[in-house]
GROMACS .gro file of C-alpha atoms in nm:
model
  108
    1MET     CA    1   0.334  -0.305  -1.035
    2PHE     CA    2   0.452  -0.386  -0.695
    3ASN     CA    3   0.149  -0.636  -0.624
    4LYS     CA    4   0.260  -0.840  -0.919
    5LEU     CA    5   0.642  -0.788  -0.957
    6GLY     CA    6   0.766  -0.665  -0.630
    7LYS     CA    7   1.023  -0.425  -0.561
    8TRP     CA    8   1.138  -0.211  -0.847
    9GLU     CA    9   1.492  -0.226  -0.957
   10GLY     CA   10   1.607   0.148  -0.968
   11THR     CA   11   1.456   0.484  -0.905
   12LEU     CA   12   1.445   0.800  -1.096
   13HIS     CA   13   1.408   1.137  -0.942
   14SER     CA   14   1.223   1.455  -1.047
   15GLU     CA   15   1.355   1.831  -0.958
   16ASN     CA   16   0.970   1.906  -0.995
   17HIS     CA   17   0.816   1.636  -0.783
   18ASN     CA   18   1.051   1.631  -0.466
   19ASP     CA   19   0.806   1.400  -0.282
   20TYR     CA   20   0.790   1.134  -0.512
   21SER     CA   21   1.022   0.866  -0.691
   22ILE     CA   22   0.971   0.743  -1.046
   23LEU     CA   23   0.997   0.358  -1.012
   24VAL     CA   24   1.186   0.130  -1.264
   25TRP     CA   25   1.125  -0.225  -1.335
   26ASP     CA   26   1.370  -0.399  -1.579
   27GLU     CA   27   1.310  -0.711  -1.826
   28VAL     CA   28   0.937  -0.735  -1.739
   29GLU     CA   29   0.745  -0.971  -1.938
   30LEU     CA   30   0.416  -0.797  -1.995
   31LEU     CA   31   0.312  -1.017  -2.307
   32SER     CA   32   0.277  -1.404  -2.360
   33ASN     CA   33   0.541  -1.343  -2.657
   34GLN     CA   34   0.832  -1.340  -2.388
   35GLN     CA   35   0.941  -1.001  -2.517
   36LEU     CA   36   1.088  -0.796  -2.219
   37PHE     CA   37   1.014  -0.446  -2.140
   38THR     CA   38   1.132  -0.181  -1.884
   39VAL     CA   39   0.840  -0.040  -1.716
   40ILE     CA   40   0.855   0.321  -1.553
   41THR     CA   41   0.588   0.432  -1.296
   42PHE     CA   42   0.498   0.751  -1.135
   43GLY     CA   43   0.178   0.815  -0.947
   44TYR     CA   44   0.012   0.991  -0.655
   45GLU     CA   45  -0.275   0.940  -0.414
   46ASP     CA   46  -0.462   1.178  -0.203
   47SER     CA   47  -0.844   1.254  -0.261
   48SER     CA   48  -0.787   1.085  -0.580
   49SER     CA   49  -0.547   0.886  -0.733
   50SER     CA   50  -0.341   0.881  -1.083
   51SER     CA   51  -0.077   0.654  -1.244
   52SER     CA   52   0.147   0.698  -1.551
   53PHE     CA   53   0.329   0.427  -1.714
   54ILE     CA   54   0.621   0.416  -1.959
   55VAL     CA   55   0.701   0.130  -2.151
   56LEU     CA   56   1.021   0.078  -2.327
   57GLU     CA   57   1.149  -0.184  -2.559
   58LYS     CA   58   1.488  -0.358  -2.514
   59ASP     CA   59   1.640  -0.088  -2.763
   60GLY     CA   60   1.486   0.197  -2.558
   61ARG     CA   61   1.215   0.268  -2.813
   62ASP     CA   62   0.871   0.385  -2.669
   63ALA     CA   63   0.640   0.040  -2.666
   64LEU     CA   64   0.323   0.250  -2.625
   65ALA     CA   65   0.388   0.501  -2.899
   66SER     CA   66   0.121   0.494  -3.173
   67SER     CA   67   0.369   0.330  -3.428
   68SER     CA   68   0.435   0.033  -3.190
   69ILE     CA   69   0.274  -0.274  -3.320
   70ASP     CA   70   0.221  -0.393  -2.937
   71GLN     CA   71   0.069  -0.044  -2.836
   72ASN     CA   72  -0.301  -0.187  -2.788
   73LYS     CA   73  -0.175  -0.517  -2.621
   74LEU     CA   74   0.030  -0.337  -2.381
   75ALA     CA   75  -0.229  -0.078  -2.281
   76THR     CA   76  -0.453  -0.369  -2.195
   77ALA     CA   77  -0.206  -0.580  -2.003
   78LEU     CA   78  -0.134  -0.250  -1.808
   79GLU     CA   79  -0.521  -0.205  -1.747
   80THR     CA   80  -0.556  -0.567  -1.643
   81LEU     CA   81  -0.260  -0.531  -1.402
   82VAL     CA   82  -0.427  -0.231  -1.225
   83ILE     CA   83  -0.779  -0.420  -1.210
   84ASP     CA   84  -0.653  -0.760  -1.119
   85TYR     CA   85  -0.383  -0.661  -0.862
   86GLY     CA   86  -0.533  -0.313  -0.766
   87TYR     CA   87  -0.322  -0.017  -0.669
   88LYS     CA   88  -0.344   0.009  -0.282
   89ASN     CA   89  -0.093  -0.209  -0.081
   90ASP     CA   90   0.040  -0.125   0.255
   91GLN     CA   91   0.331  -0.341   0.212
   92PHE     CA   92   0.440  -0.109  -0.109
   93MET     CA   93   0.410   0.205   0.110
   94GLU     CA   94   0.637   0.051   0.374
   95VAL     CA   95   0.903  -0.065   0.124
   96TYR     CA   96   0.855   0.272  -0.082
   97ARG     CA   97   0.908   0.483   0.222
   98ASN     CA   98   1.227   0.260   0.345
   99ASP     CA   99   1.370   0.285  -0.010
  100ARG     CA  100   1.337   0.667  -0.035
  101ASP     CA  101   1.661   0.846  -0.075
  102THR     CA  102   1.618   1.108   0.217
  103SER     CA  103   1.886   1.355   0.051
  104HIS     CA  104   1.594   1.415  -0.195
  105TYR     CA  105   1.282   1.399   0.002
  106LYS     CA  106   1.123   1.561   0.287
  107ASP     CA  107   0.953   1.336   0.563
  108LYS     CA  108   0.586   1.400   0.574
   0.00000   0.00000   0.00000
């Protein structure tokens, strides 16, 4: 997401994962219909990597739920973002490290 949208608007913190922030982008246009979404991401990278996405509609409903009419289009859009923009970016890591709230995290 960072490679396409730049720095996130906010972060959430998990008591179970003190080493990571959950990143939030607001008012993201993922589809060509001009609908705006909130995108929340969490991931890690070590010998393998994993990313999770939560996409919320303006009213807070889960846009990736099986009942969502946009579920398949959104899943394809997110997959395309990862493929087209990749997930490795040294600039992301620099911004991410500088943005971390040191009261929540330990330096590595």
